[in-house]
PDB file of N, CA and C in Angstrom:
ATOM      1  N   MET A  12      28.082  -3.587  15.923  1.00 49.00           N
ATOM      2  CA  MET A  12      27.884  -2.696  14.796  1.00 49.00           C
ATOM      3  C   MET A  12      26.501  -2.944  14.202  1.00 49.00           C
ATOM      4  N   ALA A  13      25.922  -1.887  13.763  1.00 57.00           N
ATOM      5  CA  ALA A  13      24.603  -1.992  13.155  1.00 57.00           C
ATOM      6  C   ALA A  13      24.733  -2.519  11.733  1.00 57.00           C
ATOM      7  N   ARG A  14      23.741  -3.279  11.339  1.00 69.00           N
ATOM      8  CA  ARG A  14      23.742  -3.837   9.987  1.00 69.00           C
ATOM      9  C   ARG A  14      23.386  -2.736   8.995  1.00 69.00           C
ATOM     10  N   LYS A  15      24.134  -2.633   7.948  1.00 68.00           N
ATOM     11  CA  LYS A  15      23.863  -1.629   6.929  1.00 68.00           C
ATOM     12  C   LYS A  15      22.671  -2.080   6.096  1.00 68.00           C
ATOM     13  N   VAL A  16      21.665  -1.235   6.018  1.00 75.00           N
ATOM     14  CA  VAL A  16      20.447  -1.557   5.292  1.00 75.00           C
ATOM     15  C   VAL A  16      20.624  -1.138   3.835  1.00 75.00           C
ATOM     16  N   ARG A  17      20.325  -2.076   2.955  1.00 87.00           N
ATOM     17  CA  ARG A  17      20.479  -1.792   1.535  1.00 87.00           C
ATOM     18  C   ARG A  17      19.187  -1.188   0.982  1.00 87.00           C
ATOM     19  N   LYS A  18      19.332  -0.322  -0.004  1.00 84.00           N
ATOM     20  CA  LYS A  18      18.184   0.327  -0.627  1.00 84.00           C
ATOM     21  C   LYS A  18      17.267  -0.704  -1.264  1.00 84.00           C
ATOM     22  N   LYS A  19      17.836  -1.745  -1.833  1.00 86.00           N
ATOM     23  CA  LYS A  19      17.048  -2.782  -2.492  1.00 86.00           C
ATOM     24  C   LYS A  19      16.122  -3.487  -1.496  1.00 86.00           C
ATOM     25  N   ASP A  20      16.612  -3.746  -0.294  1.00 88.00           N
ATOM     26  CA  ASP A  20      15.788  -4.395   0.736  1.00 88.00           C
ATOM     27  C   ASP A  20      14.632  -3.489   1.176  1.00 88.00           C
ATOM     28  N   ILE A  21      14.929  -2.213   1.336  1.00 90.00           N
ATOM     29  CA  ILE A  21      13.884  -1.261   1.736  1.00 90.00           C
ATOM     30  C   ILE A  21      12.845  -1.134   0.628  1.00 90.00           C
ATOM     31  N   ASP A  22      13.282  -1.119  -0.620  1.00 90.00           N
ATOM     32  CA  ASP A  22      12.349  -1.014  -1.740  1.00 90.00           C
ATOM     33  C   ASP A  22      11.437  -2.245  -1.829  1.00 90.00           C
ATOM     34  N   LYS A  23      11.985  -3.419  -1.574  1.00 91.00           N
ATOM     35  CA  LYS A  23      11.170  -4.637  -1.566  1.00 91.00           C
ATOM     36  C   LYS A  23      10.130  -4.592  -0.449  1.00 91.00           C
ATOM     37  N   GLN A  24      10.557  -4.128   0.704  1.00 93.00           N
ATOM     38  CA  GLN A  24       9.640  -4.011   1.832  1.00 93.00           C
ATOM     39  C   GLN A  24       8.544  -2.995   1.523  1.00 93.00           C
ATOM     40  N   LEU A  25       8.891  -1.900   0.880  1.00 93.00           N
ATOM     41  CA  LEU A  25       7.910  -0.887   0.484  1.00 93.00           C
ATOM     42  C   LEU A  25       6.885  -1.470  -0.483  1.00 93.00           C
ATOM     43  N   LEU A  26       7.352  -2.225  -1.466  1.00 93.00           N
ATOM     44  CA  LEU A  26       6.431  -2.838  -2.428  1.00 93.00           C
ATOM     45  C   LEU A  26       5.518  -3.864  -1.768  1.00 93.00           C
ATOM     46  N   ASN A  27       6.061  -4.658  -0.871  1.00 94.00           N
ATOM     47  CA  ASN A  27       5.226  -5.635  -0.161  1.00 94.00           C
ATOM     48  C   ASN A  27       4.151  -4.940   0.654  1.00 94.00           C
ATOM     49  N   THR A  28       4.506  -3.848   1.304  1.00 96.00           N
ATOM     50  CA  THR A  28       3.534  -3.095   2.086  1.00 96.00           C
ATOM     51  C   THR A  28       2.470  -2.486   1.193  1.00 96.00           C
ATOM     52  N   ILE A  29       2.859  -1.979   0.037  1.00 95.00           N
ATOM     53  CA  ILE A  29       1.903  -1.393  -0.901  1.00 95.00           C
ATOM     54  C   ILE A  29       0.915  -2.452  -1.374  1.00 95.00           C
ATOM     55  N   PHE A  30       1.414  -3.626  -1.730  1.00 94.00           N
ATOM     56  CA  PHE A  30       0.520  -4.677  -2.220  1.00 94.00           C
ATOM     57  C   PHE A  30      -0.433  -5.166  -1.132  1.00 94.00           C
ATOM     58  N   SER A  31       0.061  -5.297   0.086  1.00 96.00           N
ATOM     59  CA  SER A  31      -0.824  -5.756   1.165  1.00 96.00           C
ATOM     60  C   SER A  31      -1.864  -4.697   1.514  1.00 96.00           C
ATOM     61  N   LEU A  32      -1.477  -3.419   1.524  1.00 95.00           N
ATOM     62  CA  LEU A  32      -2.450  -2.355   1.781  1.00 95.00           C
ATOM     63  C   LEU A  32      -3.497  -2.281   0.683  1.00 95.00           C
ATOM     64  N   GLN A  33      -3.075  -2.490  -0.550  1.00 95.00           N
ATOM     65  CA  GLN A  33      -4.016  -2.451  -1.662  1.00 95.00           C
ATOM     66  C   GLN A  33      -5.064  -3.549  -1.514  1.00 95.00           C
ATOM     67  N   SER A  34      -4.640  -4.741  -1.193  1.00 96.00           N
ATOM     68  CA  SER A  34      -5.604  -5.835  -1.072  1.00 96.00           C
ATOM     69  C   SER A  34      -6.525  -5.627   0.130  1.00 96.00           C
ATOM     70  N   GLU A  35      -5.975  -5.136   1.235  1.00 96.00           N
ATOM     71  CA  GLU A  35      -6.800  -4.880   2.419  1.00 96.00           C
ATOM     72  C   GLU A  35      -7.812  -3.768   2.149  1.00 96.00           C
ATOM     73  N   TRP A  36      -7.367  -2.697   1.479  1.00 95.00           N
ATOM     74  CA  TRP A  36      -8.258  -1.582   1.150  1.00 95.00           C
ATOM     75  C   TRP A  36      -9.385  -2.042   0.225  1.00 95.00           C
ATOM     76  N   LYS A  37      -9.043  -2.828  -0.788  1.00 95.00           N
ATOM     77  CA  LYS A  37     -10.074  -3.309  -1.717  1.00 95.00           C
ATOM     78  C   LYS A  37     -11.048  -4.263  -1.028  1.00 95.00           C
ATOM     79  N   GLN A  38     -10.562  -5.050  -0.087  1.00 96.00           N
ATOM     80  CA  GLN A  38     -11.427  -5.965   0.646  1.00 96.00           C
ATOM     81  C   GLN A  38     -12.423  -5.185   1.505  1.00 96.00           C
ATOM     82  N   VAL A  39     -11.942  -4.181   2.225  1.00 95.00           N
ATOM     83  CA  VAL A  39     -12.825  -3.371   3.065  1.00 95.00           C
ATOM     84  C   VAL A  39     -13.804  -2.600   2.191  1.00 95.00           C
ATOM     85  N   GLN A  40     -13.341  -2.073   1.076  1.00 95.00           N
ATOM     86  CA  GLN A  40     -14.220  -1.332   0.171  1.00 95.00           C
ATOM     87  C   GLN A  40     -15.295  -2.245  -0.414  1.00 95.00           C
ATOM     88  N   SER A  41     -14.952  -3.473  -0.708  1.00 95.00           N
ATOM     89  CA  SER A  41     -15.919  -4.434  -1.224  1.00 95.00           C
ATOM     90  C   SER A  41     -16.994  -4.734  -0.183  1.00 95.00           C
ATOM     91  N   ILE A  42     -16.583  -4.889   1.062  1.00 93.00           N
ATOM     92  CA  ILE A  42     -17.551  -5.135   2.130  1.00 93.00           C
ATOM     93  C   ILE A  42     -18.496  -3.946   2.279  1.00 93.00           C
ATOM     94  N   ILE A  43     -17.956  -2.750   2.210  1.00 93.00           N
ATOM     95  CA  ILE A  43     -18.787  -1.544   2.322  1.00 93.00           C
ATOM     96  C   ILE A  43     -19.758  -1.455   1.152  1.00 93.00           C
ATOM     97  N   ASP A  44     -19.282  -1.760  -0.045  1.00 93.00           N
ATOM     98  CA  ASP A  44     -20.142  -1.688  -1.228  1.00 93.00           C
ATOM     99  C   ASP A  44     -21.274  -2.702  -1.173  1.00 93.00           C
ATOM    100  N   GLN A  45     -21.032  -3.864  -0.581  1.00 94.00           N
ATOM    101  CA  GLN A  45     -22.041  -4.906  -0.520  1.00 94.00           C
ATOM    102  C   GLN A  45     -22.985  -4.752   0.664  1.00 94.00           C
ATOM    103  N   SER A  46     -22.647  -3.893   1.605  1.00 92.00           N
ATOM    104  CA  SER A  46     -23.465  -3.726   2.803  1.00 92.00           C
ATOM    105  C   SER A  46     -24.683  -2.861   2.507  1.00 92.00           C
ATOM    106  N   MET A  47     -25.785  -3.213   3.149  1.00 91.00           N
ATOM    107  CA  MET A  47     -26.995  -2.405   3.032  1.00 91.00           C
ATOM    108  C   MET A  47     -26.826  -1.089   3.790  1.00 91.00           C
ATOM    109  N   GLU A  48     -26.281  -1.185   5.002  1.00 91.00           N
ATOM    110  CA  GLU A  48     -26.029  -0.011   5.827  1.00 91.00           C
ATOM    111  C   GLU A  48     -24.597  -0.087   6.363  1.00 91.00           C
ATOM    112  N   PRO A  49     -23.641   0.434   5.601  1.00 87.00           N
ATOM    113  CA  PRO A  49     -22.246   0.350   6.067  1.00 87.00           C
ATOM    114  C   PRO A  49     -22.046   1.185   7.332  1.00 87.00           C
ATOM    115  N   THR A  50     -21.192   0.695   8.215  1.00 89.00           N
ATOM    116  CA  THR A  50     -20.922   1.404   9.459  1.00 89.00           C
ATOM    117  C   THR A  50     -19.984   2.573   9.203  1.00 89.00           C
ATOM    118  N   VAL A  51     -20.041   3.509  10.111  1.00 91.00           N
ATOM    119  CA  VAL A  51     -19.166   4.678  10.015  1.00 91.00           C
ATOM    120  C   VAL A  51     -17.713   4.253  10.196  1.00 91.00           C
ATOM    121  N   ASN A  52     -17.487   3.309  11.103  1.00 92.00           N
ATOM    122  CA  ASN A  52     -16.117   2.828  11.339  1.00 92.00           C
ATOM    123  C   ASN A  52     -15.546   2.167  10.085  1.00 92.00           C
ATOM    124  N   GLY A  53     -16.349   1.396   9.389  1.00 90.00           N
ATOM    125  CA  GLY A  53     -15.890   0.772   8.156  1.00 90.00           C
ATOM    126  C   GLY A  53     -15.546   1.804   7.093  1.00 90.00           C
ATOM    127  N   TYR A  54     -16.375   2.828   7.016  1.00 92.00           N
ATOM    128  CA  TYR A  54     -16.128   3.908   6.055  1.00 92.00           C
ATOM    129  C   TYR A  54     -14.811   4.613   6.364  1.00 92.00           C
ATOM    130  N   TYR A  55     -14.590   4.930   7.645  1.00 95.00           N
ATOM    131  CA  TYR A  55     -13.352   5.608   8.028  1.00 95.00           C
ATOM    132  C   TYR A  55     -12.128   4.702   7.877  1.00 95.00           C
ATOM    133  N   GLN A  56     -12.310   3.422   8.113  1.00 94.00           N
ATOM    134  CA  GLN A  56     -11.211   2.481   7.929  1.00 94.00           C
ATOM    135  C   GLN A  56     -10.810   2.425   6.455  1.00 94.00           C
ATOM    136  N   ALA A  57     -11.798   2.414   5.565  1.00 94.00           N
ATOM    137  CA  ALA A  57     -11.502   2.399   4.135  1.00 94.00           C
ATOM    138  C   ALA A  57     -10.794   3.681   3.713  1.00 94.00           C
ATOM    139  N   LYS A  58     -11.220   4.803   4.254  1.00 95.00           N
ATOM    140  CA  LYS A  58     -10.576   6.079   3.932  1.00 95.00           C
ATOM    141  C   LYS A  58      -9.126   6.104   4.418  1.00 95.00           C
ATOM    142  N   ALA A  59      -8.889   5.584   5.625  1.00 96.00           N
ATOM    143  CA  ALA A  59      -7.535   5.566   6.179  1.00 96.00           C
ATOM    144  C   ALA A  59      -6.628   4.643   5.371  1.00 96.00           C
ATOM    145  N   LEU A  60      -7.138   3.468   4.999  1.00 96.00           N
ATOM    146  CA  LEU A  60      -6.341   2.542   4.191  1.00 96.00           C
ATOM    147  C   LEU A  60      -6.016   3.140   2.829  1.00 96.00           C
ATOM    148  N   ARG A  61      -6.987   3.819   2.238  1.00 95.00           N
ATOM    149  CA  ARG A  61      -6.764   4.459   0.939  1.00 95.00           C
ATOM    150  C   ARG A  61      -5.692   5.545   1.052  1.00 95.00           C
ATOM    151  N   ALA A  62      -5.754   6.340   2.126  1.00 97.00           N
ATOM    152  CA  ALA A  62      -4.770   7.404   2.327  1.00 97.00           C
ATOM    153  C   ALA A  62      -3.370   6.821   2.502  1.00 97.00           C
ATOM    154  N   GLN A  63      -3.242   5.742   3.280  1.00 97.00           N
ATOM    155  CA  GLN A  63      -1.941   5.095   3.465  1.00 97.00           C
ATOM    156  C   GLN A  63      -1.417   4.536   2.144  1.00 97.00           C
ATOM    157  N   TYR A  64      -2.306   3.908   1.383  1.00 96.00           N
ATOM    158  CA  TYR A  64      -1.931   3.320   0.100  1.00 96.00           C
ATOM    159  C   TYR A  64      -1.420   4.391  -0.857  1.00 96.00           C
ATOM    160  N   LEU A  65      -2.147   5.501  -0.960  1.00 96.00           N
ATOM    161  CA  LEU A  65      -1.738   6.569  -1.876  1.00 96.00           C
ATOM    162  C   LEU A  65      -0.443   7.233  -1.419  1.00 96.00           C
ATOM    163  N   PHE A  66      -0.265   7.370  -0.106  1.00 96.00           N
ATOM    164  CA  PHE A  66       0.984   7.931   0.406  1.00 96.00           C
ATOM    165  C   PHE A  66       2.172   7.058   0.027  1.00 96.00           C
ATOM    166  N   LEU A  67       2.024   5.743   0.191  1.00 95.00           N
ATOM    167  CA  LEU A  67       3.122   4.836  -0.142  1.00 95.00           C
ATOM    168  C   LEU A  67       3.375   4.787  -1.646  1.00 95.00           C
ATOM    169  N   LEU A  68       2.329   4.949  -2.450  1.00 94.00           N
ATOM    170  CA  LEU A  68       2.543   5.027  -3.897  1.00 94.00           C
ATOM    171  C   LEU A  68       3.361   6.256  -4.266  1.00 94.00           C
ATOM    172  N   ARG A  69       3.052   7.384  -3.627  1.00 95.00           N
ATOM    173  CA  ARG A  69       3.832   8.596  -3.894  1.00 95.00           C
ATOM    174  C   ARG A  69       5.276   8.420  -3.433  1.00 95.00           C
ATOM    175  N   GLU A  70       5.476   7.763  -2.300  1.00 95.00           N
ATOM    176  CA  GLU A  70       6.826   7.505  -1.806  1.00 95.00           C
ATOM    177  C   GLU A  70       7.596   6.606  -2.775  1.00 95.00           C
ATOM    178  N   ALA A  71       6.932   5.584  -3.300  1.00 93.00           N
ATOM    179  CA  ALA A  71       7.578   4.691  -4.256  1.00 93.00           C
ATOM    180  C   ALA A  71       7.953   5.447  -5.527  1.00 93.00           C
ATOM    181  N   ARG A  72       7.079   6.322  -5.982  1.00 93.00           N
ATOM    182  CA  ARG A  72       7.377   7.119  -7.174  1.00 93.00           C
ATOM    183  C   ARG A  72       8.567   8.044  -6.904  1.00 93.00           C
ATOM    184  N   HIS A  73       8.592   8.631  -5.719  1.00 94.00           N
ATOM    185  CA  HIS A  73       9.686   9.522  -5.345  1.00 94.00           C
ATOM    186  C   HIS A  73      11.018   8.761  -5.280  1.00 94.00           C
ATOM    187  N   ARG A  74      10.992   7.528  -4.787  1.00 91.00           N
ATOM    188  CA  ARG A  74      12.205   6.713  -4.687  1.00 91.00           C
ATOM    189  C   ARG A  74      12.574   6.049  -6.006  1.00 91.00           C
ATOM    190  N   GLY A  75      11.676   6.088  -7.004  1.00 91.00           N
ATOM    191  CA  GLY A  75      11.957   5.462  -8.292  1.00 91.00           C
ATOM    192  C   GLY A  75      11.792   3.962  -8.269  1.00 91.00           C
ATOM    193  N   VAL A  76      10.904   3.467  -7.410  1.00 89.00           N
ATOM    194  CA  VAL A  76      10.676   2.031  -7.273  1.00 89.00           C
ATOM    195  C   VAL A  76       9.671   1.588  -8.319  1.00 89.00           C
ATOM    196  N   ASN A  77       9.985   0.493  -8.992  1.00 84.00           N
ATOM    197  CA  ASN A  77       9.122  -0.055 -10.018  1.00 84.00           C
ATOM    198  C   ASN A  77       8.970  -1.547  -9.755  1.00 84.00           C
ATOM    199  N   ALA A  78       7.731  -2.016  -9.686  1.00 80.00           N
ATOM    200  CA  ALA A  78       7.477  -3.435  -9.376  1.00 80.00           C
ATOM    201  C   ALA A  78       8.035  -4.351 -10.461  1.00 80.00           C
ATOM    202  N   TRP A  79       7.995  -3.919 -11.695  1.00 78.00           N
ATOM    203  CA  TRP A  79       8.493  -4.767 -12.785  1.00 78.00           C
ATOM    204  C   TRP A  79      10.000  -4.934 -12.697  1.00 78.00           C
ATOM    205  N   LYS A  80      10.708  -3.880 -12.317  1.00 70.00           N
ATOM    206  CA  LYS A  80      12.163  -3.963 -12.196  1.00 70.00           C
ATOM    207  C   LYS A  80      12.571  -4.814 -11.007  1.00 70.00           C
ATOM    208  N   MET A  81      11.776  -4.801  -9.948  1.00 64.00           N
ATOM    209  CA  MET A  81      12.130  -5.516  -8.718  1.00 64.00           C
ATOM    210  C   MET A  81      11.962  -7.032  -8.895  1.00 64.00           C
ATOM    211  N   ARG A  82      11.131  -7.469  -9.838  1.00 63.00           N
ATOM    212  CA  ARG A  82      10.923  -8.901 -10.059  1.00 63.00           C
ATOM    213  C   ARG A  82      12.163  -9.595 -10.601  1.00 63.00           C
ATOM    214  N   LYS A  83      12.978  -8.887 -11.334  1.00 57.00           N
ATOM    215  CA  LYS A  83      14.157  -9.471 -11.977  1.00 57.00           C
ATOM    216  C   LYS A  83      15.237  -9.797 -10.996  1.00 57.00           C
TER     217      LYS A  83
END
């Protein structure tokens, strides 16, 4: 039998993914900002990470996930 997945577990996983994408996106953006001549690949990577981050934020809002509530 398949294990029943709880909404709380999925919400925690969603929040962890959002936080990791946010830090990765900010790190890449910082490197681009500090570079004299940023590469095209770095620019596109930052755009892709930003798009993924914003998509997951919208998904979290749609699911009613709140980081403050999940800490308790």
